[in-house]
DNA sequence: AACCACGGCAACCGCCCATTT
DNA sequence: GAAATGGGCGGTTGCCGTGGT
C-alpha cells in the first residue's frame, strides 16, 4: 500500500518563499512553536504550503542563529574529517557545526569541498605517477603493479586481481571497475544500525541497547536532560594513546537542525523530550543505540589503536583511497592539532587501515570514491565483520 | 549586447523509520 | 500485528547570478 501524500499537492504552493510567507511562518513559530505538527502548521497560519516545506524553510533558513556561507577552514576540516569517517551523514556533521544546517553543508560539500579535494587529489596523483614512472625506468623493474595493486572485486576470480597502474591514466592507483552490485551480505549491512554501531564503536563511541541503564549514558549527561551531545566522535589521534584529543568538542547548546546525532531519524541514545520554538530537546534513554562521548584515554579507542589491530593487513591493503587528502590533516590545522600532527597520523591511518576503508564504504562510494570508481576489497569487509 | 556554460543554493522529492491508531 | 501518519534524512532538481566568448 502506497504512502498517502502529506498534503494536497494541487493546492500547495511550490517554489521560492516570499518575504510575507517567511514573516508569517517565523512569527507564528516564535510565538507558538511548531506544536509538534508540521503538517497542520500551514493551515493554522494560512499558508498554502506543504508542512514539510514549512519545516524545511524554518530549519534551513528562518530559525535563529543560522549561518550561511563563509565556511571557515576549521569548518572545512571538520566537514572533511567527518565525511571521511562517516560519509554523507549530513545531519550528524551539521550537529558538530553550530549554526550550520545539513542542507548547507551538503551543498557546500557538493559544490566546493568535493571539487577541492578531487582537484588536489588529481594533482598529487599525477605527480606521484610521474615519480613512479621515473623510478621504474631507472631501476628497470616493474613494481608499480605491486605498489598500486588493487583488488578487483569485479573479477570472476576468487583471488585478488592485481591491476596495473597504466590502465587508468587519471586515477592510477584505483581500479577500473564497472558498476558492481553489492554482495547480498554487504547489501544487508548497508544502512544497518549494527554496522553503524560498529563504525562508531571503532571511532571511539560506545553503545548500549539498554538506554535505561544510567551507566550507559554519556558521561557528561548522566541523569540529566540534555539538548545535544557535545562529544560525538571522541577520536584520540595520539598514536601513543596517552593523550586524549577531543576532535569535535563543542561547548554550549548546539541548536542545529538535526542535532543530536541522528541515524535514520533516530536520535542516537536520546529521545525527544520536548520542543520549544522549534528546537527539540533530547534526553538520554530509549532503546536506541547510545553513543557515548568519552574523554578518558583509557577507554577511548584511538586511531593508532585501530591501526594496530591488523598492521599486516593495513600494510598490504591497497586501498589508498584517500591519497591526496593530506592537506586536510596537516599540522597547521587549528582544530585538530596534535602532538604528532593530525596530518601524518590520520592520513596514513586512513590510507592503510582496512577498518576505515570498510567503514567508509558507503559514504565514500557515494562521494569521492564513487567518482573514482573505487571499490574496496572484500578483505576489508571481512575484516570489519570479524571485529 | 546576446548567448552560453557553469556554479551555488534553495527547495523539492522519495524514501525510511518511529510512533500512533 | 497491520495500517496510517508524521518527522526526518539524503539525493536531486531547477532557478538564478555570474563570467566568458
Coordinates of C-alpha atoms (C1' of nucleotides) in Angstrom, one line a residue:
Chain A
X1 CA 0.0 0.0 0.0
X2 CA 1.4 3.3 -1.0
X3 CA 2.1 6.1 1.3
X4 CA -0.5 8.8 1.5
X5 CA 0.6 12.2 0.5
X6 CA 1.3 14.5 3.3
X7 CA -0.7 17.3 1.7
X8 CA -2.9 18.1 -1.2
X9 CA -0.2 18.7 -3.9
X10 CA -2.7 20.5 -6.1
X11 CA -3.4 23.2 -3.6
X12 CA 0.1 23.7 -2.4
X13 CA 2.4 26.5 -3.4
X14 CA 5.8 25.5 -4.5
X15 CA 9.0 27.4 -5.3
X16 CA 10.8 30.2 -3.5
X17 CA 9.3 31.6 -0.4
X18 CA 8.1 35.2 -0.4
X19 CA 9.1 37.6 2.4
X20 CA 5.5 37.6 3.5
X21 CA 5.4 33.8 3.8
X22 CA 8.6 33.9 5.7
X23 CA 7.3 36.5 8.1
X24 CA 4.1 34.6 8.8
X25 CA 5.9 31.4 9.5
X26 CA 8.6 32.9 11.6
X27 CA 6.3 35.0 13.7
X28 CA 4.0 32.1 14.3
X29 CA 6.7 29.7 15.3
X30 CA 8.4 32.2 17.5
X31 CA 5.2 32.8 19.3
X32 CA 3.6 29.4 19.4
X33 CA 6.3 26.9 18.4
X34 CA 5.6 24.2 15.9
X35 CA 3.2 22.4 18.1
X36 CA 4.9 19.2 17.1
X37 CA 2.9 19.0 14.0
X38 CA 4.3 20.4 10.8
X39 CA 1.6 19.1 8.6
X40 CA -1.1 21.1 10.4
X41 CA 1.0 24.2 10.8
X42 CA 0.5 25.8 7.3
X43 CA -3.3 25.6 7.8
X44 CA -3.1 27.3 11.1
X45 CA -1.0 30.2 9.7
X46 CA -2.9 30.4 6.5
X47 CA 0.0 29.4 4.3
X48 CA -0.6 27.4 1.1
X49 CA 2.5 25.4 1.7
X50 CA 3.2 21.8 2.5
X51 CA 4.1 21.1 6.1
X52 CA 7.3 19.6 5.1
X53 CA 8.2 22.7 3.1
X54 CA 7.5 24.8 6.2
X55 CA 9.7 22.7 8.3
X56 CA 12.5 22.9 5.8
X57 CA 12.1 26.6 5.5
X58 CA 12.3 27.1 9.2
X59 CA 15.1 24.8 9.8
X60 CA 17.3 25.8 6.9
X61 CA 16.6 29.5 6.8
X62 CA 14.4 31.2 9.3
X63 CA 15.4 29.6 12.5
X64 CA 17.6 31.8 14.8
X65 CA 21.4 31.7 14.7
X66 CA 21.7 30.2 11.2
X67 CA 24.9 30.9 9.5
X68 CA 25.0 31.0 5.7
X69 CA 28.1 30.7 3.6
X70 CA 31.6 31.8 4.7
X71 CA 32.8 28.4 5.9
X72 CA 36.0 28.7 7.8
X73 CA 39.0 26.5 7.2
X74 CA 38.3 24.9 10.5
X75 CA 34.8 24.0 9.5
X76 CA 36.2 22.7 6.2
X77 CA 38.4 20.4 8.2
X78 CA 35.7 19.2 10.4
X79 CA 33.4 18.5 7.5
X80 CA 36.0 16.7 5.6
X81 CA 37.2 14.7 8.6
X82 CA 33.7 13.6 9.4
X83 CA 32.9 12.8 5.8
X84 CA 35.9 10.6 5.8
X85 CA 34.8 9.0 9.0
X86 CA 31.1 8.6 8.5
X87 CA 30.2 9.5 4.9
X88 CA 27.3 11.6 3.9
X89 CA 25.6 11.8 7.2
X90 CA 25.0 15.5 6.8
X91 CA 22.8 15.8 9.8
X92 CA 25.5 14.3 12.1
X93 CA 28.1 16.6 10.5
X94 CA 25.8 19.5 10.9
X95 CA 25.4 18.7 14.6
X96 CA 29.1 19.4 15.0
X97 CA 28.9 22.8 13.4
X98 CA 26.7 25.2 15.4
X99 CA 24.6 27.3 13.2
X100 CA 25.1 25.2 10.1
X101 CA 22.3 23.1 8.6
X102 CA 22.7 19.8 7.0
X103 CA 21.4 21.2 3.7
X104 CA 24.0 23.9 3.8
X105 CA 26.8 21.5 4.5
X106 CA 25.6 19.2 1.9
X107 CA 25.5 21.9 -0.7
X108 CA 28.9 23.2 0.4
X109 CA 30.4 19.8 0.1
X110 CA 28.9 19.0 -3.3
X111 CA 29.7 22.4 -4.8
X112 CA 33.0 23.2 -3.4
X113 CA 34.7 20.9 -0.9
X114 CA 34.5 17.8 -3.1
X115 CA 35.9 19.6 -6.0
X116 CA 38.6 21.0 -3.9
X117 CA 39.6 17.5 -2.7
X118 CA 39.4 15.9 -6.1
X119 CA 41.4 18.6 -7.7
X120 CA 44.0 18.3 -5.1
X121 CA 44.0 14.5 -5.4
X122 CA 44.3 14.5 -9.2
X123 CA 47.3 16.8 -8.9
X124 CA 49.0 14.8 -6.3
X125 CA 48.4 11.5 -8.0
X126 CA 49.7 12.8 -11.3
X127 CA 52.8 14.0 -9.6
X128 CA 53.2 10.7 -7.8
X129 CA 52.7 8.8 -11.0
X130 CA 55.5 10.8 -12.7
X131 CA 57.8 9.9 -9.8
X132 CA 56.9 6.2 -10.0
X133 CA 57.5 6.2 -13.8
X134 CA 60.9 7.7 -13.4
X135 CA 61.7 5.2 -10.7
X136 CA 60.6 2.3 -12.8
X137 CA 62.7 3.4 -15.8
X138 CA 65.7 3.9 -13.6
X139 CA 65.5 0.5 -11.9
X140 CA 64.3 -1.4 -14.9
X141 CA 61.8 -3.2 -12.9
X142 CA 58.1 -3.1 -12.8
X143 CA 56.9 -2.9 -9.3
X144 CA 54.2 -0.4 -10.0
X145 CA 51.7 -3.2 -10.2
X146 CA 52.6 -4.2 -6.7
X147 CA 52.8 -0.7 -5.3
X148 CA 49.5 0.1 -6.8
X149 CA 47.9 -3.2 -6.5
X150 CA 44.2 -3.1 -6.2
X151 CA 41.7 -5.9 -5.6
X152 CA 39.4 -6.3 -8.5
X153 CA 36.3 -7.4 -6.8
X154 CA 34.6 -7.4 -10.1
X155 CA 36.7 -10.2 -11.3
X156 CA 35.3 -13.6 -11.5
X157 CA 38.4 -14.9 -10.0
X158 CA 38.1 -15.6 -6.4
X159 CA 41.5 -14.2 -5.7
X160 CA 42.5 -10.6 -6.0
X161 CA 43.2 -9.4 -9.4
X162 CA 46.2 -7.1 -9.5
X163 CA 45.6 -4.3 -11.8
X164 CA 48.3 -2.3 -13.5
X165 CA 48.7 1.4 -13.0
X166 CA 48.6 2.1 -16.6
X167 CA 45.1 1.0 -17.0
X168 CA 43.8 4.3 -15.7
X169 CA 45.6 7.4 -16.7
X170 CA 43.9 9.7 -14.2
X171 CA 43.4 7.5 -11.2
X172 CA 46.5 5.4 -11.5
X173 CA 46.1 3.5 -8.2
X174 CA 42.4 3.0 -8.4
X175 CA 40.7 0.0 -10.0
X176 CA 38.8 0.4 -13.2
X177 CA 35.6 -1.2 -12.4
X178 CA 32.2 -1.5 -13.9
X179 CA 29.4 -0.6 -11.5
X180 CA 29.1 -3.6 -9.3
X181 CA 26.2 -4.5 -7.1
X182 CA 27.0 -5.1 -3.5
X183 CA 27.2 -8.6 -2.3
X184 CA 24.0 -9.7 -0.7
X185 CA 25.9 -9.8 2.6
X186 CA 27.1 -6.3 2.2
X187 CA 23.7 -5.1 1.0
X188 CA 22.2 -6.2 4.2
X189 CA 24.8 -4.3 6.1
X190 CA 24.3 -1.1 4.4
X191 CA 22.3 1.4 6.4
X192 CA 22.2 -1.1 9.1
X193 CA 22.2 0.2 12.6
X194 CA 24.5 -2.6 13.6
X195 CA 27.1 -1.6 11.1
X196 CA 26.9 2.0 12.1
X197 CA 27.3 1.0 15.6
X198 CA 30.4 -1.0 14.7
X199 CA 31.7 2.0 13.0
X200 CA 31.1 4.4 15.9
X201 CA 32.5 1.9 18.3
X202 CA 35.6 1.9 16.2
X203 CA 35.6 5.6 16.2
X204 CA 35.5 5.7 19.9
X205 CA 31.9 5.7 20.8
X206 CA 30.1 3.2 23.0
X207 CA 26.7 1.9 22.6
X208 CA 24.1 0.3 24.6
X209 CA 20.9 -1.3 23.7
X210 CA 19.6 -0.6 27.2
X211 CA 19.2 3.1 27.3
X212 CA 17.6 2.8 30.8
X213 CA 20.9 1.9 32.2
X214 CA 22.4 5.1 33.5
X215 CA 25.8 3.6 33.2
X216 CA 25.5 3.7 29.5
X217 CA 24.6 7.3 29.3
X218 CA 27.1 9.8 28.1
X219 CA 29.3 10.7 30.9
X220 CA 28.6 14.4 30.7
X221 CA 24.9 13.9 30.6
X222 CA 24.2 11.2 33.1
X223 CA 20.9 11.7 34.8
X224 CA 20.1 14.9 33.1
X225 CA 18.2 16.1 30.3
X226 CA 20.4 17.4 27.6
X227 CA 19.9 19.4 24.5
X228 CA 22.5 17.8 22.4
X229 CA 25.5 15.6 22.9
X230 CA 28.7 17.5 22.7
X231 CA 31.0 14.7 22.0
X232 CA 30.2 12.6 19.1
X233 CA 33.5 11.5 17.8
X234 CA 36.0 11.3 20.5
X235 CA 38.8 10.2 18.4
X236 CA 42.1 10.1 20.1
X237 CA 44.6 10.5 17.4
X238 CA 47.7 10.4 19.5
X239 CA 49.5 7.3 18.4
X240 CA 50.9 6.8 21.9
X241 CA 47.4 6.6 23.3
X242 CA 48.5 8.5 26.3
X243 CA 47.0 11.8 25.4
X244 CA 43.3 12.4 24.8
X245 CA 42.5 14.6 21.9
X246 CA 38.9 15.5 21.6
X247 CA 38.4 16.4 18.0
X248 CA 34.9 17.7 17.9
X249 CA 34.2 19.1 21.3
X250 CA 31.7 21.8 21.2
X251 CA 30.5 23.8 24.1
X252 CA 27.1 25.3 24.7
X253 CA 23.8 24.4 23.4
X254 CA 24.1 23.4 19.8
X255 CA 20.9 24.2 18.2
X256 CA 21.5 22.5 14.9
X257 CA 18.5 21.5 12.9
X258 CA 19.4 17.9 13.2
X259 CA 21.3 17.6 16.4
X260 CA 21.8 15.4 18.2
X261 CA 23.5 12.6 16.3
X262 CA 20.8 11.0 14.2
X263 CA 20.8 7.8 12.3
X264 CA 17.9 7.5 10.1
X265 CA 15.6 9.5 12.2
X266 CA 16.5 8.1 15.5
X267 CA 18.5 10.2 17.8
X268 CA 21.3 8.0 18.9
X269 CA 20.7 7.3 22.5
X270 CA 18.4 10.2 23.0
X271 CA 14.7 10.5 23.0
X272 CA 12.8 13.6 22.2
X273 CA 11.9 15.2 25.4
X274 CA 10.0 18.2 24.1
X275 CA 10.1 21.1 21.9
X276 CA 10.3 24.8 22.2
X277 CA 10.4 27.3 19.4
X278 CA 11.0 24.5 17.0
X279 CA 14.1 23.3 18.9
X280 CA 13.9 19.8 20.1
X281 CA 15.1 18.8 23.5
X282 CA 16.6 15.4 23.9
X283 CA 17.2 13.2 26.8
X284 CA 19.1 10.1 27.2
X285 CA 17.3 6.8 27.2
X286 CA 15.1 4.8 24.9
X287 CA 16.1 1.6 23.3
X288 CA 18.2 3.4 20.7
X289 CA 21.9 3.0 20.5
X290 CA 23.8 5.2 22.8
X291 CA 26.9 6.9 21.6
X292 CA 29.0 7.8 24.5
X293 CA 31.4 10.7 24.4
X294 CA 34.5 9.6 26.0
X295 CA 37.2 11.7 27.4
X296 CA 39.4 9.2 29.1
X297 CA 42.3 7.9 27.2
X298 CA 41.8 4.5 28.9
X299 CA 38.5 4.0 27.2
X300 CA 38.9 5.9 24.0
X301 CA 39.7 3.8 21.0
X302 CA 42.5 5.7 19.4
X303 CA 43.2 5.7 15.7
X304 CA 46.6 4.3 16.5
X305 CA 45.0 1.5 18.4
X306 CA 42.7 0.8 15.5
X307 CA 45.7 0.8 13.2
X308 CA 47.4 -1.7 15.4
X309 CA 44.5 -4.1 15.1
X310 CA 45.9 -5.5 12.0
X311 CA 49.1 -3.9 10.9
X312 CA 49.9 -6.6 8.4
X313 CA 46.6 -6.2 6.6
X314 CA 47.0 -2.5 6.8
X315 CA 50.4 -2.7 5.2
X316 CA 49.1 -4.9 2.5
X317 CA 45.8 -3.1 2.0
X318 CA 45.8 -1.5 -1.4
X319 CA 43.1 0.9 -0.8
X320 CA 45.0 4.1 -0.9
X321 CA 41.6 5.7 -1.3
X322 CA 42.4 9.0 0.2
X323 CA 45.7 9.7 -1.3
X324 CA 45.9 13.4 -1.8
X325 CA 43.9 14.4 1.2
X326 CA 46.8 15.1 3.4
X327 CA 46.2 18.8 3.3
X328 CA 43.1 18.2 5.3
X329 CA 45.1 16.9 8.1
X330 CA 48.2 19.0 8.0
X331 CA 49.8 20.1 11.2
X332 CA 48.6 23.6 10.7
X333 CA 45.0 22.7 11.3
X334 CA 43.8 24.8 14.2
X335 CA 41.1 22.5 15.2
X336 CA 43.0 19.3 15.1
X337 CA 46.5 20.0 16.2
X338 CA 48.1 17.1 17.9
X339 CA 51.4 16.1 19.4
X340 CA 52.3 14.3 16.2
X341 CA 50.3 16.3 13.8
X342 CA 46.9 15.3 12.6
X343 CA 48.1 15.0 9.1
X344 CA 50.6 12.2 9.1
X345 CA 48.7 10.1 11.6
X346 CA 45.3 10.4 10.2
X347 CA 46.1 10.2 6.5
X348 CA 48.4 7.3 6.9
X349 CA 45.9 5.6 9.0
X350 CA 43.2 6.1 6.6
X351 CA 45.3 5.0 3.7
X352 CA 46.3 1.8 5.2
X353 CA 43.7 0.7 7.6
X354 CA 41.1 -1.7 6.3
X355 CA 38.9 -0.8 9.2
X356 CA 38.4 2.7 7.9
X357 CA 38.2 1.6 4.4
X358 CA 35.4 -0.8 5.1
X359 CA 33.6 1.6 7.4
X360 CA 33.6 4.2 4.8
X361 CA 32.5 2.1 2.0
X362 CA 29.1 3.6 1.8
X363 CA 29.9 7.2 2.3
X364 CA 32.9 7.1 0.2
X365 CA 31.2 5.3 -2.5
X366 CA 28.5 7.9 -2.6
X367 CA 31.1 10.6 -2.6
X368 CA 34.7 10.6 -3.5
X369 CA 35.1 7.0 -4.3
X370 CA 32.1 6.7 -6.4
X371 CA 33.6 9.2 -8.7
X372 CA 36.8 7.3 -8.9
X373 CA 35.0 4.0 -9.4
X374 CA 36.9 2.7 -6.5
X375 CA 35.7 -0.3 -4.7
X376 CA 37.3 -1.6 -1.6
X377 CA 38.4 -5.0 -1.1
X378 CA 36.4 -7.9 0.2
X379 CA 39.2 -8.3 2.6
X380 CA 38.3 -5.1 4.2
X381 CA 34.7 -6.0 4.6
X382 CA 35.6 -9.4 6.0
X383 CA 37.9 -7.7 8.4
X384 CA 35.2 -5.5 9.7
X385 CA 32.8 -8.3 10.1
X386 CA 35.4 -10.1 12.2
X387 CA 35.6 -7.2 14.6
Chain B
dA1 C1' 24.5 43.1 -26.5
dA2 C1' 23.4 38.4 -26.8
dC3 C1' 24.2 33.9 -25.9
dC4 C1' 26.0 30.1 -23.4
dA5 C1' 28.1 27.4 -19.7
dC6 C1' 28.8 26.9 -15.2
dG7 C1' 28.4 27.2 -10.1
dG8 C1' 25.8 28.0 -6.0
dC9 C1' 22.0 27.3 -3.4
dA10 C1' 17.1 26.9 -2.1
dA11 C1' 13.7 23.8 -2.4
dC12 C1' 11.6 19.6 -3.6
dC13 C1' 11.1 14.5 -3.8
dG14 C1' 11.1 9.9 -2.4
dC15 C1' 12.2 7.0 1.0
dC16 C1' 13.0 5.3 5.7
dC17 C1' 11.8 4.8 10.3
dA18 C1' 9.3 5.6 14.7
dT19 C1' 5.1 6.4 16.6
dT20 C1' 0.2 6.3 16.8
dT21 C1' -4.2 4.4 15.8
Chain C
dG1 C1' 0.1 -7.1 14.2
dA2 C1' -1.1 -4.1 10.4
dA3 C1' -2.0 0.2 8.6
dA4 C1' -1.7 5.1 8.9
dT5 C1' 0.7 9.1 10.0
dG6 C1' 4.3 12.4 10.5
dG7 C1' 9.2 13.7 11.1
dG8 C1' 13.5 13.5 9.2
dC9 C1' 17.1 12.4 6.0
dG10 C1' 19.9 12.2 1.7
dG11 C1' 19.7 12.9 -3.1
dT12 C1' 18.3 15.6 -6.8
dT13 C1' 16.4 19.3 -9.4
dG14 C1' 15.8 23.8 -11.2
dC15 C1' 16.3 28.6 -10.8
dC16 C1' 19.3 32.5 -10.8
dG17 C1' 23.5 35.0 -10.9
dT18 C1' 28.0 35.4 -12.9
dG19 C1' 31.7 35.1 -16.1
dG20 C1' 33.4 34.0 -20.6
dT21 C1' 33.0 34.2 -25.6

